[in-house]
Structures are given as structure tokens and as C-alpha cells.
Amino acid sequence: MKRIVNFSAGPATLPLEVLQQVQAELLDWNGSGMSVMEMSHRDKEFMSIAQAAEQDLREVMNIPANYKVLFMQGGATAQFSLVPMNLLRGKTGADYIVTGDWGKKAAKVAAQLCTVNIAASSEADKFTGIPEPSSWKLDPNAAYVHITPNETIHGVEFHTEPDTLGVPLVADMSSNILSRPVDVSKYGLIYAGAQKNIGPSGVTIVIVREDLIGETLPKTPALFDYKQVADNDSMLNTPPCFAWYVAGLVFKWIKRQGGLAVIAERNRHKAALLYDYIDGEDFYTNPVRKVDRSRMNVPFTLANPELDGEFLKGAKAAGLSGLKGHRSVGGMRASIYNAMTIEGVQQLVDYMKEFVRTRG
Ligand SMILES: *Cc1c(COP(=O)(O)O)cnc(C)c1O
């Protein structure tokens, strides 16, 4: 078996140990005589899997008791609509801080349901940083303030929570959840599609403070109502059982690593390895303001874009894949989520050095 070093932005690489456990349990989960794929979600076997996953996530993220944890479907994209449906609570507008394409999309979708105030945007700077919080035009009557803590395409990350003056903070953490400890109590709601740092695509995690739910827009379907989902343990209908199970194995893997503090230190190390090399080599450029750089997604360009194709071809031959930048930005992007090893990042840096030596 030959595994590549996978820098894909998502679906992304998973811990090898987790994949091996999935493989070992695939035909017969824990003596049940069946695969998790074949179980009724109402059976005690799956119930135990589902509950353990929630418990482990609560433990790993230190989620306070007054927060609900939901396992939903539809990806982060569905949450772009569900957030205003559930959190407007009689208010008419919400604030959005736009630091990249995902936040921009979230704001656009929300605008179908409420008045969206773009309180700050770095689009004029081509999303190369986070606007100074003192310049934000927050509305004290907003139902919530939405941020994208890590912009997956542009490689821009919040490294602290902004002060929203008491208005609930909502975060699309799809691409940096579980990458470091966060103080969940600073958020009203956190959501994340699984396929970057949690597990396979198909399950979406929502962590929401319980006093914020139960007052949806009129005619909101039950499946989209956080309160009804919470009251039914995310099983109003058949949940994404297999993805939920694999996510649970990833939470246990994080615990075995020593928790989020250890993971965060490893991520810091990996990102530094790559950024330090890029900054010290004229041939490569990362355009993001240093203090706002992402530890998860590292976009970079080559001094000569005509060499992009050759760079990618050589990378592939060296066993490094998924490096092509997003079509809206061009160049390259290395996504270095939790499951990417330090050795994997070192292999990329070695390849980049060799490319400059022979082609630069
Ligand atoms: C990948 C991503 C999305 C889209 O997720 P889907 O699960 O495809 O809906 C949204 N926001 C961010 C920050 C992402 O990284």
C-alpha cells in the first residue's frame, strides 16, 4: 500500500490510525456481526456510538453544559440558511464580517432571509487580512455577528475572538475546528462541515447555546429547527450514521494525541515550517498579513506562474497531491489540517527547495 501526502482542502486527509480502525471494524463492529453502515440508528449499538462521539467532542472542546451539540446534514452551506432561520429571534438583521469567499457566500445566503449588514470586509484588499476591529461597523441591534474564523481559500485566520459587545458570535469553523483549544463560551453558535478536520463529508457539527434556540422564522421545517433537532438527539430522521461514527473515532484519536493543546502545538510547528521557508525564499510568496495567516491553509504563488503546471506535476511524482490553489486565487495551496504530519510538511518544503534549485 502506498499512501500519498494529501494536501487537499477538503475532503481532506484523515489520521491513518483512524482509517485502519475503520477497516478493521468494517465488516463486524464490536462483535455486532454487522457494519456500522448496516445498523439501525435506533439500535443500542449505534446509540452508543452516537453518544460516545458527542461525549468525546464535549470533552475535547470543553463544551459547557448549556450548549447543545447537533449532528446535522447539508454541510456548512446549509447552515448559511439555518443560522438566520434559527437565530434571528424576532430581530430583522445580522452583522457579517467578510474575510474571504466563504464569509461572503454566507452573507449572500443570509440576505435572502434578513437584512445583512456587512460590518467589515477585506475584499478591497483581496482578502489578505482581517480588518482592524476598531473599524467594524457593528449594529447593536443585530441578532448575531457572523465570522469565518478560518477562510479556507484565502488562508486568513482569526487568532482571537472579536468583542461583539454582547451580541452572540456565530462562527463557521469548518476548516479550523479542533485545530486548537477555543473558549466555546465566547460563541453563541459554532458550525462546521466535517470533511476538513473532523471526518468524512456528510455530517455537520453545530454547537449552540441553548437559550438561543426555539424561536425560528415562521414555517421553518422541523429538520432545520435546532431546537427540534436537539430535542430528538439529532435523530428526527436517519442521521449520517457512518460519518458520525468516523467523526467519533477522530475525536478519540485527538484524545490519544493529548488533546487540543498538543494538536495546536503541532499545527503551529507545521505552519511555521512552511511559512518560514516561503518567507525566506523569493521564488515563493504568501500574500496574507503575517498576524492573520492561517495555520490550516497556506496559499502560495510561484514567481513565474508559467511553472505552475510543472510544479504540480513534479509534486505528484514526488507523492505530494492536492496542492493546486483554488480557482479564484490561482497558484498553490497546501492544506495542513490536524491529520497532516510534520514529516508530510517537511517533504513538501524539501520538494519546494528542490524545485527552486532545478527550475527557479
Ligand atoms: C468547505 C467550507 C465550506 C463549505 O462546506 P460544505 O460542507 O461543502 O457545505 C464552508 N465554509 C468553510 C469555511 C469551508 O471551509
mmCIF file of C-alpha atoms and ligand atoms in Angstrom:
data_model
loop_
_atom_site.group_PDB
_atom_site.id
_atom_site.type_symbol
_atom_site.label_atom_id
_atom_site.label_comp_id
_atom_site.label_asym_id
_atom_site.label_seq_id
_atom_site.Cartn_x
_atom_site.Cartn_y
_atom_site.Cartn_z
ATOM 1 C CA MET A 1 0.000 0.000 0.000
ATOM 2 C CA LYS A 2 1.337 3.407 -0.988
ATOM 3 C CA ARG A 3 -0.357 6.463 0.571
ATOM 4 C CA ILE A 4 0.253 9.877 -0.876
ATOM 5 C CA VAL A 5 0.875 13.010 1.165
ATOM 6 C CA ASN A 6 -2.507 14.659 0.709
ATOM 7 C CA PHE A 7 -2.754 18.456 0.917
ATOM 8 C CA SER A 8 -6.361 18.577 -0.316
ATOM 9 C CA ALA A 9 -8.511 21.377 1.117
ATOM 10 C CA GLY A 10 -11.454 19.032 1.633
ATOM 11 C CA PRO A 11 -12.464 16.291 1.780
ATOM 12 C CA ALA A 12 -9.041 16.008 3.320
ATOM 13 C CA THR A 13 -6.587 13.535 4.729
ATOM 14 C CA LEU A 14 -7.638 11.560 7.830
ATOM 15 C CA PRO A 15 -5.405 10.041 10.523
ATOM 16 C CA LEU A 16 -4.065 6.712 9.248
ATOM 17 C CA GLU A 17 -4.837 5.080 12.609
ATOM 18 C CA VAL A 18 -8.481 6.029 12.230
ATOM 19 C CA LEU A 19 -8.705 4.623 8.713
ATOM 20 C CA GLN A 20 -7.090 1.398 9.907
ATOM 21 C CA GLN A 21 -9.603 1.103 12.712
ATOM 22 C CA VAL A 22 -12.465 1.689 10.269
ATOM 23 C CA GLN A 23 -11.005 -1.029 8.073
ATOM 24 C CA ALA A 24 -10.651 -3.462 10.964
ATOM 25 C CA GLU A 25 -14.226 -2.846 12.122
ATOM 26 C CA LEU A 26 -15.828 -2.530 8.716
ATOM 27 C CA LEU A 27 -17.476 -5.946 8.481
ATOM 28 C CA ASP A 28 -18.162 -6.560 12.155
ATOM 29 C CA TRP A 29 -18.414 -3.637 14.523
ATOM 30 C CA ASN A 30 -17.549 -4.665 18.072
ATOM 31 C CA GLY A 31 -18.978 -8.168 17.787
ATOM 32 C CA SER A 32 -22.335 -6.951 16.464
ATOM 33 C CA GLY A 33 -21.921 -9.053 13.315
ATOM 34 C CA MET A 34 -22.611 -6.061 11.079
ATOM 35 C CA SER A 35 -21.031 -2.941 9.707
ATOM 36 C CA VAL A 36 -21.913 0.459 11.167
ATOM 37 C CA MET A 37 -23.275 1.145 7.660
ATOM 38 C CA GLU A 38 -25.872 -1.577 8.148
ATOM 39 C CA MET A 39 -27.121 -0.719 11.635
ATOM 40 C CA SER A 40 -30.415 0.833 12.536
ATOM 41 C CA HIS A 41 -29.789 4.234 14.002
ATOM 42 C CA ARG A 42 -32.297 3.268 16.725
ATOM 43 C CA ASP A 43 -30.334 0.155 17.797
ATOM 44 C CA LYS A 44 -28.403 0.302 21.032
ATOM 45 C CA GLU A 45 -25.141 -0.280 19.115
ATOM 46 C CA PHE A 46 -25.452 2.882 17.078
ATOM 47 C CA MET A 47 -26.876 4.821 20.013
ATOM 48 C CA SER A 48 -23.695 4.026 21.934
ATOM 49 C CA ILE A 49 -21.550 5.177 19.009
ATOM 50 C CA ALA A 50 -23.533 8.411 18.687
ATOM 51 C CA GLN A 51 -23.454 9.201 22.402
ATOM 52 C CA ALA A 52 -19.741 8.449 22.743
ATOM 53 C CA ALA A 53 -18.972 10.772 19.827
ATOM 54 C CA GLU A 54 -20.884 13.624 21.438
ATOM 55 C CA GLN A 55 -19.323 12.962 24.836
ATOM 56 C CA ASP A 56 -15.813 12.864 23.397
ATOM 57 C CA LEU A 57 -16.357 16.063 21.412
ATOM 58 C CA ARG A 58 -17.677 17.782 24.543
ATOM 59 C CA GLU A 59 -14.612 16.643 26.432
ATOM 60 C CA VAL A 60 -12.088 17.568 23.724
ATOM 61 C CA MET A 61 -13.572 21.046 23.158
ATOM 62 C CA ASN A 62 -14.563 21.564 26.785
ATOM 63 C CA ILE A 63 -18.114 22.443 25.705
ATOM 64 C CA PRO A 64 -20.167 23.940 28.557
ATOM 65 C CA ALA A 65 -23.311 22.082 29.671
ATOM 66 C CA ASN A 66 -25.619 24.854 28.429
ATOM 67 C CA TYR A 67 -24.622 24.179 24.823
ATOM 68 C CA LYS A 68 -26.319 21.646 22.546
ATOM 69 C CA VAL A 69 -24.240 19.573 20.147
ATOM 70 C CA LEU A 70 -26.056 18.643 16.930
ATOM 71 C CA PHE A 71 -25.019 16.222 14.202
ATOM 72 C CA MET A 72 -26.722 17.506 11.061
ATOM 73 C CA GLN A 73 -26.520 17.170 7.261
ATOM 74 C CA GLY A 74 -26.248 19.613 4.385
ATOM 75 C CA GLY A 75 -22.718 20.797 5.106
ATOM 76 C CA ALA A 76 -21.695 24.250 6.227
ATOM 77 C CA THR A 77 -23.598 25.552 3.212
ATOM 78 C CA ALA A 78 -26.960 24.514 4.678
ATOM 79 C CA GLN A 79 -26.013 26.332 7.873
ATOM 80 C CA PHE A 80 -25.678 29.559 5.884
ATOM 81 C CA SER A 81 -29.521 29.469 5.782
ATOM 82 C CA LEU A 82 -30.228 27.666 9.056
ATOM 83 C CA VAL A 83 -28.344 30.222 11.142
ATOM 84 C CA PRO A 84 -30.657 33.134 10.243
ATOM 85 C CA MET A 85 -33.738 30.856 10.294
ATOM 86 C CA ASN A 86 -32.991 29.980 13.910
ATOM 87 C CA LEU A 87 -31.107 32.887 15.385
ATOM 88 C CA LEU A 88 -32.968 35.992 14.219
ATOM 89 C CA ARG A 89 -35.431 35.526 17.112
ATOM 90 C CA GLY A 90 -37.677 38.399 16.134
ATOM 91 C CA LYS A 91 -34.838 40.665 15.038
ATOM 92 C CA THR A 92 -34.535 41.777 11.447
ATOM 93 C CA GLY A 93 -30.818 41.909 10.773
ATOM 94 C CA ALA A 94 -27.429 40.335 11.353
ATOM 95 C CA ASP A 95 -23.825 41.523 11.056
ATOM 96 C CA TYR A 96 -21.330 39.718 8.838
ATOM 97 C CA ILE A 97 -17.564 40.133 8.890
ATOM 98 C CA VAL A 98 -16.323 39.131 5.452
ATOM 99 C CA THR A 99 -12.699 37.991 5.311
ATOM 100 C CA GLY A 100 -12.918 35.642 2.331
ATOM 101 C CA ASP A 101 -15.164 33.853 -0.155
ATOM 102 C CA TRP A 102 -16.889 31.631 2.430
ATOM 103 C CA GLY A 103 -17.974 34.519 4.618
ATOM 104 C CA LYS A 104 -19.100 36.362 1.515
ATOM 105 C CA LYS A 105 -21.237 33.386 0.496
ATOM 106 C CA ALA A 106 -22.682 33.051 3.995
ATOM 107 C CA ALA A 107 -23.696 36.715 3.922
ATOM 108 C CA LYS A 108 -25.255 36.396 0.480
ATOM 109 C CA VAL A 109 -27.373 33.431 1.502
ATOM 110 C CA ALA A 110 -28.438 35.091 4.775
ATOM 111 C CA ALA A 111 -29.557 38.147 2.797
ATOM 112 C CA GLN A 112 -32.403 36.019 1.388
ATOM 113 C CA LEU A 113 -33.834 35.844 4.919
ATOM 114 C CA CYS A 114 -32.840 39.047 6.689
ATOM 115 C CA THR A 115 -31.119 42.387 6.412
ATOM 116 C CA VAL A 116 -27.407 41.707 6.239
ATOM 117 C CA ASN A 117 -25.038 44.379 7.433
ATOM 118 C CA ILE A 118 -21.504 43.829 6.175
ATOM 119 C CA ALA A 119 -19.894 45.319 9.264
ATOM 120 C CA ALA A 120 -16.405 44.827 7.841
ATOM 121 C CA SER A 121 -14.860 43.348 4.716
ATOM 122 C CA SER A 122 -11.339 42.865 3.458
ATOM 123 C CA GLU A 123 -12.450 42.262 -0.120
ATOM 124 C CA ALA A 124 -10.857 45.525 -1.298
ATOM 125 C CA ASP A 125 -7.546 44.097 -0.024
ATOM 126 C CA LYS A 126 -8.200 40.850 -1.894
ATOM 127 C CA PHE A 127 -8.877 39.097 1.417
ATOM 128 C CA THR A 128 -5.297 39.267 2.641
ATOM 129 C CA GLY A 129 -6.117 40.024 6.256
ATOM 130 C CA ILE A 130 -8.718 40.807 8.898
ATOM 131 C CA PRO A 131 -9.986 44.400 9.073
ATOM 132 C CA GLU A 132 -8.991 46.189 12.272
ATOM 133 C CA PRO A 133 -11.776 45.509 14.801
ATOM 134 C CA SER A 134 -11.874 49.237 15.649
ATOM 135 C CA SER A 135 -13.100 49.881 12.069
ATOM 136 C CA TRP A 136 -16.009 47.417 12.262
ATOM 137 C CA LYS A 137 -19.471 48.954 11.951
ATOM 138 C CA LEU A 138 -21.304 46.638 14.322
ATOM 139 C CA ASP A 139 -25.046 47.144 14.794
ATOM 140 C CA PRO A 140 -26.012 46.826 18.479
ATOM 141 C CA ASN A 141 -29.449 45.552 17.367
ATOM 142 C CA ALA A 142 -28.064 42.750 15.207
ATOM 143 C CA ALA A 143 -29.337 39.268 16.052
ATOM 144 C CA TYR A 144 -25.786 37.923 15.799
ATOM 145 C CA VAL A 145 -22.340 38.652 14.360
ATOM 146 C CA HIS A 146 -21.084 36.070 11.865
ATOM 147 C CA ILE A 147 -17.394 35.416 11.283
ATOM 148 C CA THR A 148 -15.433 32.789 9.378
ATOM 149 C CA PRO A 149 -12.563 32.062 11.781
ATOM 150 C CA ASN A 150 -10.574 30.394 9.029
ATOM 151 C CA GLU A 151 -11.040 31.319 5.386
ATOM 152 C CA THR A 152 -10.080 28.103 3.655
ATOM 153 C CA ILE A 153 -9.494 29.601 0.212
ATOM 154 C CA HIS A 154 -7.541 32.723 1.178
ATOM 155 C CA GLY A 155 -5.662 31.319 4.163
ATOM 156 C CA VAL A 156 -6.791 34.004 6.609
ATOM 157 C CA GLU A 157 -7.466 33.109 10.242
ATOM 158 C CA PHE A 158 -8.713 34.831 13.383
ATOM 159 C CA HIS A 159 -6.316 34.048 16.208
ATOM 160 C CA THR A 160 -8.549 35.566 18.900
ATOM 161 C CA GLU A 161 -12.288 36.119 19.231
ATOM 162 C CA PRO A 162 -13.532 39.614 18.432
ATOM 163 C CA ASP A 163 -15.512 41.539 21.047
ATOM 164 C CA THR A 164 -19.086 41.770 19.729
ATOM 165 C CA LEU A 165 -20.410 43.900 22.600
ATOM 166 C CA GLY A 166 -22.786 41.255 23.882
ATOM 167 C CA VAL A 167 -24.269 40.276 20.515
ATOM 168 C CA PRO A 168 -23.976 36.469 20.002
ATOM 169 C CA LEU A 169 -20.940 35.495 17.960
ATOM 170 C CA VAL A 170 -21.579 32.888 15.235
ATOM 171 C CA ALA A 171 -18.630 31.116 13.614
ATOM 172 C CA ASP A 172 -18.230 28.950 10.523
ATOM 173 C CA MET A 173 -15.345 26.862 11.870
ATOM 174 C CA SER A 174 -15.417 24.327 9.036
ATOM 175 C CA SER A 175 -11.698 24.481 8.371
ATOM 176 C CA ASN A 176 -10.164 25.127 11.786
ATOM 177 C CA ILE A 177 -12.411 23.442 14.330
ATOM 178 C CA LEU A 178 -10.370 21.166 16.619
ATOM 179 C CA SER A 179 -7.093 22.714 15.434
ATOM 180 C CA ARG A 180 -6.520 24.431 18.798
ATOM 181 C CA PRO A 181 -8.363 24.992 22.067
ATOM 182 C CA VAL A 182 -11.185 27.563 21.843
ATOM 183 C CA ASP A 183 -13.288 29.053 24.586
ATOM 184 C CA VAL A 184 -16.707 27.867 23.414
ATOM 185 C CA SER A 185 -18.448 30.140 25.923
ATOM 186 C CA LYS A 186 -17.393 33.131 23.804
ATOM 187 C CA TYR A 187 -19.627 31.890 20.968
ATOM 188 C CA GLY A 188 -23.383 31.735 20.566
ATOM 189 C CA LEU A 189 -23.037 29.157 17.815
ATOM 190 C CA ILE A 190 -20.235 27.261 16.094
ATOM 191 C CA TYR A 191 -20.817 25.179 12.974
ATOM 192 C CA ALA A 192 -18.506 23.065 10.852
ATOM 193 C CA GLY A 193 -18.788 20.669 7.961
ATOM 194 C CA ALA A 194 -16.816 17.549 8.839
ATOM 195 C CA GLN A 195 -14.631 16.993 5.820
ATOM 196 C CA LYS A 196 -11.681 19.206 6.782
ATOM 197 C CA ASN A 197 -10.780 18.476 10.379
ATOM 198 C CA ILE A 198 -13.452 16.110 11.694
ATOM 199 C CA GLY A 199 -14.075 13.157 9.409
ATOM 200 C CA PRO A 200 -15.767 12.224 6.149
ATOM 201 C CA SER A 201 -18.183 14.622 4.461
ATOM 202 C CA GLY A 202 -21.862 14.128 5.226
ATOM 203 C CA VAL A 203 -22.083 15.214 8.833
ATOM 204 C CA THR A 204 -22.106 18.820 10.057
ATOM 205 C CA ILE A 205 -21.482 19.723 13.677
ATOM 206 C CA VAL A 206 -23.468 22.541 15.293
ATOM 207 C CA ILE A 207 -22.641 23.698 18.818
ATOM 208 C CA VAL A 208 -25.240 26.177 20.039
ATOM 209 C CA ARG A 209 -26.034 27.896 23.306
ATOM 210 C CA GLU A 210 -29.408 26.567 24.369
ATOM 211 C CA ASP A 211 -31.041 29.899 25.195
ATOM 212 C CA LEU A 212 -30.636 30.969 21.547
ATOM 213 C CA ILE A 213 -32.815 28.231 20.073
ATOM 214 C CA GLY A 214 -36.537 27.555 19.899
ATOM 215 C CA GLU A 215 -37.663 30.704 18.089
ATOM 216 C CA THR A 216 -37.347 30.040 14.371
ATOM 217 C CA LEU A 217 -38.676 32.022 11.436
ATOM 218 C CA PRO A 218 -42.304 31.029 10.660
ATOM 219 C CA LYS A 219 -42.685 27.850 8.588
ATOM 220 C CA THR A 220 -39.166 26.606 9.326
ATOM 221 C CA PRO A 221 -39.241 22.836 8.692
ATOM 222 C CA ALA A 222 -38.617 20.642 11.746
ATOM 223 C CA LEU A 223 -35.397 19.249 10.255
ATOM 224 C CA PHE A 224 -33.973 22.765 10.100
ATOM 225 C CA ASP A 225 -35.075 23.764 13.611
ATOM 226 C CA TYR A 226 -32.129 23.448 16.016
ATOM 227 C CA LYS A 227 -34.473 23.031 18.990
ATOM 228 C CA GLN A 228 -36.352 20.140 17.430
ATOM 229 C CA VAL A 229 -33.110 18.555 16.264
ATOM 230 C CA ALA A 230 -31.662 18.918 19.769
ATOM 231 C CA ASP A 231 -34.792 17.542 21.462
ATOM 232 C CA ASN A 232 -34.550 14.472 19.233
ATOM 233 C CA ASP A 233 -30.803 13.870 19.732
ATOM 234 C CA SER A 234 -30.163 14.703 16.049
ATOM 235 C CA MET A 235 -32.345 11.748 15.035
ATOM 236 C CA LEU A 236 -35.528 13.343 13.731
ATOM 237 C CA ASN A 237 -34.742 11.226 10.702
ATOM 238 C CA THR A 238 -31.914 8.885 9.733
ATOM 239 C CA PRO A 239 -28.656 10.666 10.542
ATOM 240 C CA PRO A 240 -25.410 10.278 8.544
ATOM 241 C CA CYS A 241 -24.510 7.246 10.652
ATOM 242 C CA PHE A 242 -21.215 6.252 9.105
ATOM 243 C CA ALA A 243 -19.768 9.774 9.012
ATOM 244 C CA TRP A 244 -20.881 10.292 12.617
ATOM 245 C CA TYR A 245 -19.080 7.074 13.611
ATOM 246 C CA VAL A 246 -15.823 8.040 11.873
ATOM 247 C CA ALA A 247 -16.004 11.525 13.416
ATOM 248 C CA GLY A 248 -16.239 9.804 16.792
ATOM 249 C CA LEU A 249 -13.067 7.834 16.047
ATOM 250 C CA VAL A 250 -11.305 11.095 15.159
ATOM 251 C CA PHE A 251 -12.371 12.629 18.495
ATOM 252 C CA LYS A 252 -10.875 9.609 20.280
ATOM 253 C CA TRP A 253 -7.707 9.981 18.187
ATOM 254 C CA ILE A 254 -7.425 13.610 19.331
ATOM 255 C CA LYS A 255 -7.733 12.455 22.942
ATOM 256 C CA ARG A 256 -4.949 9.904 22.392
ATOM 257 C CA GLN A 257 -2.719 12.638 20.975
ATOM 258 C CA GLY A 258 -3.067 14.512 24.271
ATOM 259 C CA GLY A 259 -5.945 16.818 23.349
ATOM 260 C CA LEU A 260 -6.197 20.129 21.579
ATOM 261 C CA ALA A 261 -3.247 21.804 23.320
ATOM 262 C CA VAL A 262 -0.914 19.162 21.878
ATOM 263 C CA ILE A 263 -2.626 19.300 18.478
ATOM 264 C CA ALA A 264 -2.324 23.105 18.464
ATOM 265 C CA GLU A 265 1.385 22.989 19.176
ATOM 266 C CA ARG A 266 1.906 20.505 16.342
ATOM 267 C CA ASN A 267 -0.140 22.700 13.992
ATOM 268 C CA ARG A 268 1.852 25.777 14.972
ATOM 269 C CA HIS A 269 5.054 23.898 14.236
ATOM 270 C CA LYS A 270 3.816 22.658 10.845
ATOM 271 C CA ALA A 271 2.652 26.106 9.745
ATOM 272 C CA ALA A 272 5.901 27.748 10.879
ATOM 273 C CA LEU A 273 7.917 25.221 8.895
ATOM 274 C CA LEU A 274 6.111 26.162 5.705
ATOM 275 C CA TYR A 275 5.737 29.938 6.211
ATOM 276 C CA ASP A 276 9.358 30.353 7.334
ATOM 277 C CA TYR A 277 10.536 28.642 4.197
ATOM 278 C CA ILE A 278 8.209 30.663 1.934
ATOM 279 C CA ASP A 279 9.236 33.953 3.582
ATOM 280 C CA GLY A 280 12.921 33.144 3.211
ATOM 281 C CA GLU A 281 12.708 32.206 -0.466
ATOM 282 C CA ASP A 282 11.994 34.923 -3.055
ATOM 283 C CA PHE A 283 10.610 32.404 -5.520
ATOM 284 C CA TYR A 284 7.517 31.770 -3.341
ATOM 285 C CA THR A 285 5.043 34.308 -1.957
ATOM 286 C CA ASN A 286 2.190 34.195 0.534
ATOM 287 C CA PRO A 287 0.185 37.431 0.352
ATOM 288 C CA VAL A 288 -1.536 37.292 3.769
ATOM 289 C CA ARG A 289 -0.646 39.711 6.565
ATOM 290 C CA LYS A 290 1.572 37.719 8.920
ATOM 291 C CA VAL A 291 -0.583 38.104 12.032
ATOM 292 C CA ASP A 292 -3.675 36.882 10.156
ATOM 293 C CA ARG A 293 -2.161 33.850 8.460
ATOM 294 C CA SER A 294 -3.955 30.532 8.668
ATOM 295 C CA ARG A 295 -2.388 27.554 10.373
ATOM 296 C CA MET A 296 -4.569 25.258 8.293
ATOM 297 C CA ASN A 297 -4.468 26.515 4.695
ATOM 298 C CA VAL A 298 -1.318 28.000 3.212
ATOM 299 C CA PRO A 299 -1.783 29.546 -0.232
ATOM 300 C CA PHE A 300 1.366 30.490 -2.124
ATOM 301 C CA THR A 301 2.353 31.556 -5.599
ATOM 302 C CA LEU A 302 5.446 30.893 -7.688
ATOM 303 C CA ALA A 303 7.450 33.822 -9.035
ATOM 304 C CA ASN A 304 6.682 32.533 -12.523
ATOM 305 C CA PRO A 305 3.070 31.261 -12.855
ATOM 306 C CA GLU A 306 4.021 29.569 -16.116
ATOM 307 C CA LEU A 307 5.788 26.990 -13.983
ATOM 308 C CA ASP A 308 2.599 26.123 -12.017
ATOM 309 C CA GLY A 309 1.815 23.092 -14.141
ATOM 310 C CA GLU A 310 5.327 21.770 -13.885
ATOM 311 C CA PHE A 311 5.367 22.346 -10.117
ATOM 312 C CA LEU A 312 2.182 20.320 -9.692
ATOM 313 C CA LYS A 313 3.362 17.547 -11.983
ATOM 314 C CA GLY A 314 6.646 17.208 -10.124
ATOM 315 C CA ALA A 315 4.829 17.278 -6.799
ATOM 316 C CA LYS A 316 2.565 14.456 -7.909
ATOM 317 C CA ALA A 317 5.565 12.418 -8.980
ATOM 318 C CA ALA A 318 7.087 13.027 -5.535
ATOM 319 C CA GLY A 319 3.918 11.695 -3.873
ATOM 320 C CA LEU A 320 2.508 15.119 -2.909
ATOM 321 C CA SER A 321 -1.058 15.787 -4.018
ATOM 322 C CA GLY A 322 -3.885 18.316 -3.694
ATOM 323 C CA LEU A 323 -1.652 21.383 -3.995
ATOM 324 C CA LYS A 324 -3.443 23.234 -6.771
ATOM 325 C CA GLY A 325 -4.767 26.565 -5.485
ATOM 326 C CA HIS A 326 -8.461 27.409 -5.544
ATOM 327 C CA ARG A 327 -9.606 28.565 -8.975
ATOM 328 C CA SER A 328 -10.492 32.016 -7.610
ATOM 329 C CA VAL A 329 -6.947 32.679 -6.295
ATOM 330 C CA GLY A 330 -4.697 30.569 -8.504
ATOM 331 C CA GLY A 331 -1.220 29.403 -7.536
ATOM 332 C CA MET A 332 -0.897 26.718 -4.890
ATOM 333 C CA ARG A 333 -2.484 25.915 -1.578
ATOM 334 C CA ALA A 334 -1.232 23.445 0.998
ATOM 335 C CA SER A 335 -3.938 22.421 3.468
ATOM 336 C CA ILE A 336 -2.265 21.121 6.588
ATOM 337 C CA TYR A 337 -5.117 20.034 8.839
ATOM 338 C CA ASN A 338 -4.691 18.007 12.034
ATOM 339 C CA ALA A 339 -4.104 14.729 10.198
ATOM 340 C CA MET A 340 -1.216 16.133 8.129
ATOM 341 C CA THR A 341 2.037 15.058 9.736
ATOM 342 C CA ILE A 342 5.114 17.200 10.348
ATOM 343 C CA GLU A 343 7.013 14.795 8.076
ATOM 344 C CA GLY A 344 4.470 15.462 5.314
ATOM 345 C CA VAL A 345 5.031 19.211 5.547
ATOM 346 C CA GLN A 346 8.794 18.649 5.604
ATOM 347 C CA GLN A 347 8.512 16.600 2.407
ATOM 348 C CA LEU A 348 6.669 19.491 0.763
ATOM 349 C CA VAL A 349 9.328 22.004 1.842
ATOM 350 C CA ASP A 350 12.067 19.685 0.557
ATOM 351 C CA TYR A 351 10.270 19.421 -2.771
ATOM 352 C CA MET A 352 9.823 23.206 -2.979
ATOM 353 C CA LYS A 353 13.558 23.674 -2.340
ATOM 354 C CA GLU A 354 14.462 21.173 -4.996
ATOM 355 C CA PHE A 355 12.092 22.850 -7.465
ATOM 356 C CA VAL A 356 13.763 26.239 -6.935
ATOM 357 C CA ARG A 357 17.185 24.637 -7.313
ATOM 358 C CA THR A 358 16.356 22.997 -10.630
ATOM 359 C CA ARG A 359 13.726 25.336 -12.145
ATOM 360 C CA GLY A 360 13.764 28.624 -10.252
HETATM 361 C C1 LIG B 1 -15.502 23.872 2.965
HETATM 362 C C2 LIG B 1 -16.131 25.053 3.603
HETATM 363 C C3 LIG B 1 -17.497 25.352 3.454
HETATM 364 C C4 LIG B 1 -18.421 24.522 2.593
HETATM 365 O O1 LIG B 1 -18.696 23.325 3.209
HETATM 366 P P1 LIG B 1 -19.777 22.296 2.609
HETATM 367 O O2 LIG B 1 -19.719 21.207 3.627
HETATM 368 O O3 LIG B 1 -19.304 21.896 1.257
HETATM 369 O O4 LIG B 1 -21.086 22.988 2.587
HETATM 370 C C5 LIG B 1 -17.996 26.458 4.109
HETATM 371 N N1 LIG B 1 -17.223 27.229 4.879
HETATM 372 C C6 LIG B 1 -15.897 26.977 5.039
HETATM 373 C C7 LIG B 1 -15.078 27.877 5.903
HETATM 374 C C8 LIG B 1 -15.329 25.881 4.411
HETATM 375 O O5 LIG B 1 -14.012 25.631 4.568
#
